[in-house]
CSV table of C-alpha atoms in Angstrom, one decimal:
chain,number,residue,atom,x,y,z
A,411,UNK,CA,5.9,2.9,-8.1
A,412,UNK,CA,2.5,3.9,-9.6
A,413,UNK,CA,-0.7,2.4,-9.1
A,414,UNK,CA,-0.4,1.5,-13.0
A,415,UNK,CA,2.8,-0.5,-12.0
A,416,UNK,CA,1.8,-2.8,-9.6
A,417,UNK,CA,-1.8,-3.6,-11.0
A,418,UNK,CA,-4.5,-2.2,-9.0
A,419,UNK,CA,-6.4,-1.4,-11.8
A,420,UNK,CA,-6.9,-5.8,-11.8
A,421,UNK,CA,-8.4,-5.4,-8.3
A,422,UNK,CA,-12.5,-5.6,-8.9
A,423,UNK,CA,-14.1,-2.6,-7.2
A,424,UNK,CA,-11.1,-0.7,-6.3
A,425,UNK,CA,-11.1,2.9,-7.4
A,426,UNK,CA,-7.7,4.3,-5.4
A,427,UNK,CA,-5.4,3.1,-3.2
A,428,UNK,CA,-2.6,4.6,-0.7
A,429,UNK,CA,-0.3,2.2,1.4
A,430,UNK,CA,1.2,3.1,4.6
A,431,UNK,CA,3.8,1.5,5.6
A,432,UNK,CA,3.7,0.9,9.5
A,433,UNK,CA,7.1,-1.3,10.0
A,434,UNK,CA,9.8,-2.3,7.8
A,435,UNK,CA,7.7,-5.4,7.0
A,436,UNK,CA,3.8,-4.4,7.7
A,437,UNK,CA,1.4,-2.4,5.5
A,438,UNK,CA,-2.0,-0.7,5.9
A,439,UNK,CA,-3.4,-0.4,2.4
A,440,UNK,CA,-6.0,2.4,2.4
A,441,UNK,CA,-8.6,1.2,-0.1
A,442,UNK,CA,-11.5,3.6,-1.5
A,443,UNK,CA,-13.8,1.1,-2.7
A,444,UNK,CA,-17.5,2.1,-2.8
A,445,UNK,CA,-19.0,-1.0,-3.3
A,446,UNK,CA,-16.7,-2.9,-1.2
A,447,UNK,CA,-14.0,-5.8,-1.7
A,448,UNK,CA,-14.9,-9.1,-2.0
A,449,UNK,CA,-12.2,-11.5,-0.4
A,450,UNK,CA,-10.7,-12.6,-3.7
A,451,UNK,CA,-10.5,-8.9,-4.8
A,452,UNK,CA,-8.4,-8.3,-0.9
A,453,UNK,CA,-6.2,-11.3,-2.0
A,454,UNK,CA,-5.0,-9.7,-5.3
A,455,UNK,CA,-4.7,-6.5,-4.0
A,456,UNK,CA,-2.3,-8.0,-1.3
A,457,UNK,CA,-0.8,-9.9,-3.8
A,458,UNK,CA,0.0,-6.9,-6.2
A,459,UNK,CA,1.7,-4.9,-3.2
A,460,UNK,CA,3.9,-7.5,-2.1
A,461,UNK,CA,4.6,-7.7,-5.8
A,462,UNK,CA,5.4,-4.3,-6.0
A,463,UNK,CA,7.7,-3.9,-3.1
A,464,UNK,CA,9.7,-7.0,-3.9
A,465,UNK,CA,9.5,-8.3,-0.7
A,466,UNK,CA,7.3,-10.3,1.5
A,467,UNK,CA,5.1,-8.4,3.9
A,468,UNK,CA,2.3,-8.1,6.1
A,469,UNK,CA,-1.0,-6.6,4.1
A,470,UNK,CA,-3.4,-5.3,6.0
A,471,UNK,CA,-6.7,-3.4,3.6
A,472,UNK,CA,-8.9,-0.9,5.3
A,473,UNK,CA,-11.9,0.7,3.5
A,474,UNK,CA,-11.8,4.3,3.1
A,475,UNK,CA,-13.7,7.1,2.0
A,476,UNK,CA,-11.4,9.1,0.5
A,477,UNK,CA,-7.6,9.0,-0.2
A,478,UNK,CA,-6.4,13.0,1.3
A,479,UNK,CA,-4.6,14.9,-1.7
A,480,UNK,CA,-1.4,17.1,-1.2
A,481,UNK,CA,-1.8,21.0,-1.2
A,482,UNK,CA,-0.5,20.0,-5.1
A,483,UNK,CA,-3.7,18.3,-5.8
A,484,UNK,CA,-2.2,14.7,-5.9
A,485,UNK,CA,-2.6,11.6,-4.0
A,486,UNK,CA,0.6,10.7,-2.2
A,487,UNK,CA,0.7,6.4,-3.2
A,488,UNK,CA,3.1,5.5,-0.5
A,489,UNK,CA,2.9,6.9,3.2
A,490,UNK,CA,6.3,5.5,5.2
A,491,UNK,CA,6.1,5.9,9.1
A,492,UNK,CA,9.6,3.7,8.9
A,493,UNK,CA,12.7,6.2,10.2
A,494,UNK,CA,15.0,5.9,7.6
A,495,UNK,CA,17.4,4.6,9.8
A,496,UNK,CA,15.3,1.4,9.8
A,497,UNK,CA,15.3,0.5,6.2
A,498,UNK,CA,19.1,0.2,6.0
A,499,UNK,CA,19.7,-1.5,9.3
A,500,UNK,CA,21.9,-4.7,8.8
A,501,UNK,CA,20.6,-7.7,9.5
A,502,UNK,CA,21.5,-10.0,12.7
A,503,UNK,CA,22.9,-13.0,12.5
A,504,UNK,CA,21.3,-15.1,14.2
C-alpha cells in the first residue's frame, strides 16, 4: 500500500512514516514527526495501519529523525523482518 492509501496524510504532525514489521502480528511504525504526536494523533495513526493491513495488530510508534532512502532515492514504506515462511504458516487448532 502507499502512505496515500491508508491515510497518514489524516495523522496531525506526521510528515513520513515506514512500518516494520517485527512478528506476524507486531509493528514498529517509524514516525518522522518534528513537532511530535500528540496521543490522539498515535491513535489514528495505529488505527490507519491496522486498517491498512486488514488485520488486527500490535502498533507500536517511535519518533524518528529521518526515514533512510534506497540507493534509488525512495523510502521503502514497509520493512518485513517476518521469514516468509511465517506468513503462510497454517494455523493450529487448538
Amino acid at each position: 500500500f502507499r502512505h496515500g492509501l491508508f491515510g497518514v496524510e489524516e495523522v496531525p504532525g506526521l510528515q513520513a512514516v515506514q512500518l516494520e514489521q517485527i512478528e506476524v502480528r507486531r509493528f514498529v511504525a517509524h514516525a518522522v514527526a518534528p513537532q511530535g504526536l500528540s496521543e490522539e494523533a498515535r491513535v489514528i495513526l495505529a488505527q490507519r495501519v491496522i486498517e491498512a493491513i486488514g488485520f488486527d495488530a500490535a502498533v507500536e510508534i517511535v519518533l524518528v529523525e529521518d526515514i533512510p532512502r534506497t540507493e534509488r532515492g525512495k523510502r521503502r514504506l514497509v520493512i518485513s523482518r517476518v521469514p516468509f515462511t511465517m506468513l503462510d504458516a497454517p494455523r493450529s487448532a487448538n
